[in-house]
């Protein structure tokens, strides 16, 4: 078993915008990891159970709705700075999901609410958090959504703008800016979906999940080279590992972006695995030809895992790149 090292308190650069094709990858309809979890069905059923128990909205619902506010402001013709700010907000929400921190973010917001019960109704600029190192925060992004709270029509929409502000502050105040910038670099390089742990067998993964004090809800893990989603309901302590199709859709996107071209060729998979293991600095991703079949050779640095994924995994999958219309 290989698990991602704990995130340490460190500071990084300001967030940057994800240009070009990533806009359709991270649909405005919701954060990518939350959407993947809901697509798997299990997390959605957990949400329905909580609704029946009287819980109006889960943290995943909140993160999804906050993405809709980002989409509300996105325009085809906009300044580079506004595009950067909106991209930063979108990726901050996605980062929280992809790293398995929805509950941690929820607790952070509850603490802020306890300190200032009227914060969601306060005018923009009146909500303050404890001082941090100012250079480490994207103050332009925070300021944009603080101003937007005055422009949005309804109180629920203004509350969602505050969720975005909180997401940006959460990443900075918990010392995760370095990790966030690595995440942005992964998106820039179109690397495979992030995983937080890797296991050889399902038994190992289930043991890890059973003993984990706070499972990374909505994060991805690898089990025998296949993606799975960590689904955790802390109200019931329900813990599950449904299969994920993130990798299949990722392979489809690579194939659609440009025809795969192999950089190395092998007669057997064993030869390819030996080649991948022998590299001291393996590429994050490259195509290899094994017995005439294309494979994506991948290095997941945060869990020090090397893998070969056959392109044939993408057979039967397709991506709808149409942007969902905004509800009115």
Coordinates of N, CA and C in Angstrom, one line a residue, residues 81-180:
X81 N -7.8 38.7 -16.6 CA -7.8 38.7 -15.2 C -9.1 38.1 -14.6
X82 N -10.2 38.4 -15.3 CA -11.5 37.8 -14.8 C -11.4 36.3 -15.1
X83 N -10.9 35.9 -16.2 CA -10.8 34.5 -16.5 C -9.9 33.8 -15.5
X84 N -8.8 34.4 -15.1 CA -7.9 33.8 -14.1 C -8.7 33.7 -12.8
X85 N -9.4 34.7 -12.4 CA -10.1 34.7 -11.1 C -11.1 33.6 -11.1
X86 N -11.9 33.5 -12.1 CA -13.0 32.5 -12.2 C -12.4 31.1 -12.2
X87 N -11.3 30.9 -13.0 CA -10.6 29.7 -13.0 C -10.1 29.3 -11.7
X88 N -9.5 30.2 -11.0 CA -9.0 30.0 -9.6 C -10.1 29.5 -8.7
X89 N -11.2 30.2 -8.7 CA -12.4 29.8 -7.9 C -12.8 28.4 -8.2
X90 N -13.0 28.1 -9.5 CA -13.5 26.8 -9.9 C -12.5 25.7 -9.5
X91 N -11.2 25.9 -9.6 CA -10.2 24.9 -9.3 C -10.1 24.7 -7.8
X92 N -10.3 25.8 -7.0 CA -10.3 25.7 -5.5 C -11.4 24.8 -5.0
X93 N -12.6 24.9 -5.6 CA -13.7 24.0 -5.2 C -13.4 22.6 -5.7
X94 N -12.8 22.4 -6.8 CA -12.5 21.1 -7.3 C -11.4 20.5 -6.5
X95 N -10.4 21.3 -6.1 CA -9.3 20.8 -5.2 C -9.8 20.2 -3.9
X96 N -10.8 20.9 -3.3 CA -11.3 20.4 -2.0 C -12.0 19.0 -2.2
X97 N -12.7 18.8 -3.3 CA -13.3 17.5 -3.6 C -12.2 16.4 -4.0
X98 N -11.3 16.8 -4.8 CA -10.3 15.8 -5.3 C -9.4 15.3 -4.3
X99 N -9.1 16.1 -3.2 CA -8.2 15.7 -2.2 C -9.0 15.1 -1.0
X100 N -10.3 15.0 -1.1 CA -11.1 14.3 -0.1 C -11.3 15.1 1.1
X101 N -11.5 16.4 1.0 CA -11.7 17.3 2.1 C -13.0 18.0 2.2
X102 N -14.1 17.5 1.6 CA -15.4 18.2 1.8 C -15.8 18.3 3.3
X103 N -15.6 17.3 4.1 CA -16.0 17.4 5.5 C -15.1 18.4 6.3
X104 N -13.8 18.4 6.0 CA -12.9 19.3 6.6 C -13.3 20.7 6.3
X105 N -13.6 21.0 5.0 CA -14.1 22.3 4.6 C -15.4 22.7 5.3
X106 N -16.3 21.7 5.4 CA -17.6 21.9 6.1 C -17.3 22.4 7.6
X107 N -16.4 21.7 8.3 CA -16.1 22.0 9.6 C -15.5 23.4 9.7
X108 N -14.6 23.7 8.8 CA -14.0 25.1 8.7 C -15.1 26.1 8.6
X109 N -16.1 25.9 7.8 CA -17.1 26.9 7.6 C -18.0 27.0 8.9
X110 N -18.2 25.9 9.5 CA -19.0 25.9 10.7 C -18.3 26.7 11.8
X111 N -17.0 26.6 11.9 CA -16.3 27.4 12.9 C -16.4 28.9 12.6
X112 N -16.3 29.3 11.3 CA -16.5 30.7 10.9 C -17.9 31.2 11.3
X113 N -18.9 30.3 11.0 CA -20.2 30.7 11.3 C -20.5 30.9 12.8
X114 N -19.8 30.0 13.6 CA -20.0 30.1 15.0 C -19.4 31.4 15.6
X115 N -18.3 31.8 14.9 CA -17.6 33.1 15.3 C -18.4 34.3 14.9
X116 N -19.1 34.2 13.8 CA -19.9 35.3 13.3 C -21.2 34.8 12.7
X117 N -22.2 34.6 13.5 CA -23.5 34.0 13.1 C -24.2 34.8 11.9
X118 N -23.9 36.0 11.8 CA -24.6 36.8 10.7 C -23.8 37.0 9.5
X119 N -22.7 36.2 9.3 CA -21.8 36.4 8.2 C -22.4 36.2 6.9
X120 N -23.3 35.3 6.7 CA -24.0 35.0 5.4 C -24.9 36.2 5.0
X121 N -25.3 37.0 6.0 CA -26.2 38.1 5.7 C -25.5 39.4 5.7
X122 N -24.2 39.4 6.0 CA -23.4 40.6 6.1 C -23.1 41.2 4.8
X123 N -23.1 42.5 4.6 CA -22.6 43.1 3.3 C -21.2 42.7 3.0
X124 N -20.9 42.7 1.7 CA -19.5 42.4 1.3 C -18.5 43.3 2.0
X125 N -17.4 42.7 2.3 CA -16.3 43.5 3.0 C -16.4 43.5 4.5
X126 N -17.5 43.1 5.0 CA -17.6 43.1 6.5 C -17.3 41.8 7.1
X127 N -17.2 40.7 6.3 CA -16.8 39.4 6.9 C -15.3 39.3 6.9
X128 N -14.7 39.1 8.0 CA -13.3 39.0 8.1 C -12.9 37.7 8.8
X129 N -11.7 37.2 8.4 CA -11.2 36.0 9.1 C -9.8 36.4 9.7
X130 N -9.3 35.6 10.6 CA -8.0 35.9 11.2 C -7.0 36.2 10.2
X131 N -6.1 37.1 10.5 CA -5.1 37.6 9.5 C -4.1 36.4 9.1
X132 N -3.8 36.4 7.8 CA -2.9 35.5 7.3 C -1.8 36.2 6.6
X133 N -0.8 35.5 6.1 CA 0.2 36.2 5.3 C -0.4 36.6 4.0
X134 N -0.6 37.9 3.8 CA -1.4 38.5 2.7 C -0.8 38.0 1.3
X135 N 0.5 38.0 1.1 CA 1.0 37.6 -0.2 C 0.6 36.2 -0.6
X136 N 0.3 35.3 0.3 CA -0.1 34.0 0.0 C -1.5 33.8 -0.5
X137 N -2.3 34.8 -0.4 CA -3.7 34.7 -0.7 C -4.0 35.4 -2.0
X138 N -5.0 34.9 -2.8 CA -5.4 35.6 -4.0 C -6.5 36.6 -3.6
X139 N -6.0 37.8 -3.2 CA -7.0 38.8 -2.7 C -7.9 39.3 -3.9
X140 N -7.4 39.3 -5.1 CA -8.2 39.7 -6.2 C -9.4 38.8 -6.4
X141 N -9.2 37.5 -6.3 CA -10.3 36.5 -6.4 C -11.3 36.7 -5.2
X142 N -10.8 36.9 -4.0 CA -11.7 37.1 -2.9 C -12.5 38.3 -3.1
X143 N -11.8 39.4 -3.5 CA -12.5 40.7 -3.7 C -13.6 40.6 -4.7
X144 N -13.3 39.9 -5.8 CA -14.3 39.7 -6.9 C -15.6 39.1 -6.3
X145 N -15.5 38.0 -5.6 CA -16.7 37.4 -5.1 C -17.3 38.1 -3.9
X146 N -16.5 38.9 -3.2 CA -17.1 39.7 -2.2 C -18.0 40.8 -2.8
X147 N -17.5 41.4 -3.9 CA -18.4 42.3 -4.6 C -19.6 41.7 -5.3
X148 N -19.4 40.4 -5.7 CA -20.5 39.8 -6.4 C -21.7 39.5 -5.5
X149 N -21.4 39.4 -4.2 CA -22.4 39.2 -3.2 C -23.4 40.3 -3.2
X150 N -23.0 41.5 -3.5 CA -23.9 42.6 -3.6 C -24.7 42.6 -4.9
X151 N -24.2 42.0 -5.9 CA -24.8 42.0 -7.2 C -25.8 40.8 -7.4
X152 N -25.6 39.7 -6.7 CA -26.5 38.6 -6.9 C -27.9 38.8 -6.4
X153 N -28.9 38.3 -7.0 CA -30.3 38.6 -6.7 C -30.8 38.1 -5.4
X154 N -30.5 36.8 -5.1 CA -31.1 36.1 -4.0 C -30.1 35.9 -2.9
X155 N -30.7 35.7 -1.7 CA -29.9 35.4 -0.6 C -29.1 34.0 -0.7
X156 N -29.8 33.0 -1.2 CA -29.0 31.7 -1.5 C -27.8 31.9 -2.4
X157 N -28.0 32.7 -3.4 CA -26.8 32.9 -4.3 C -25.7 33.7 -3.6
X158 N -26.1 34.7 -2.8 CA -25.1 35.4 -2.1 C -24.3 34.5 -1.1
X159 N -25.1 33.5 -0.5 CA -24.4 32.6 0.4 C -23.5 31.7 -0.4
X160 N -23.8 31.3 -1.6 CA -22.9 30.5 -2.4 C -21.6 31.3 -2.8
X161 N -21.7 32.6 -3.1 CA -20.5 33.4 -3.3 C -19.6 33.3 -2.1
X162 N -20.2 33.3 -0.9 CA -19.4 33.2 0.3 C -18.7 31.8 0.4
X163 N -19.3 30.8 -0.1 CA -18.7 29.5 -0.1 C -17.4 29.5 -0.9
X164 N -17.4 30.2 -2.1 CA -16.2 30.4 -2.9 C -15.1 31.1 -2.2
X165 N -15.5 32.2 -1.5 CA -14.5 33.0 -0.7 C -13.9 32.1 0.4
X166 N -14.8 31.3 1.0 CA -14.3 30.4 2.1 C -13.4 29.4 1.5
X167 N -13.6 28.9 0.3 CA -12.8 27.8 -0.3 C -11.4 28.4 -0.5
X168 N -11.3 29.6 -1.0 CA -10.0 30.2 -1.2 C -9.3 30.5 0.1
X169 N -10.0 30.9 1.1 CA -9.4 31.2 2.4 C -9.0 29.8 3.1
X170 N -9.8 28.8 2.9 CA -9.6 27.5 3.6 C -8.2 27.0 3.1
X171 N -8.0 27.0 1.8 CA -6.7 26.5 1.2 C -5.5 27.2 1.8
X172 N -5.7 28.6 1.9 CA -4.5 29.3 2.4 C -4.3 29.1 3.9
X173 N -5.4 29.2 4.7 CA -5.3 29.1 6.1 C -4.9 27.8 6.6
X174 N -5.1 26.7 5.9 CA -4.7 25.4 6.3 C -3.3 25.0 5.7
X175 N -2.6 26.0 5.1 CA -1.3 25.7 4.6 C -1.2 24.8 3.4
X176 N -2.2 24.8 2.6 CA -2.2 23.9 1.4 C -1.9 24.6 0.1
X177 N -1.3 25.8 0.1 CA -1.1 26.5 -1.2 C -0.1 25.8 -2.0
X178 N 0.9 25.2 -1.5 CA 1.9 24.5 -2.3 C 1.2 23.3 -3.0
X179 N 0.4 22.6 -2.2 CA -0.3 21.4 -2.8 C -1.3 21.9 -3.8
X180 N -2.0 23.0 -3.6 CA -2.9 23.5 -4.5 C -2.2 23.9 -5.8

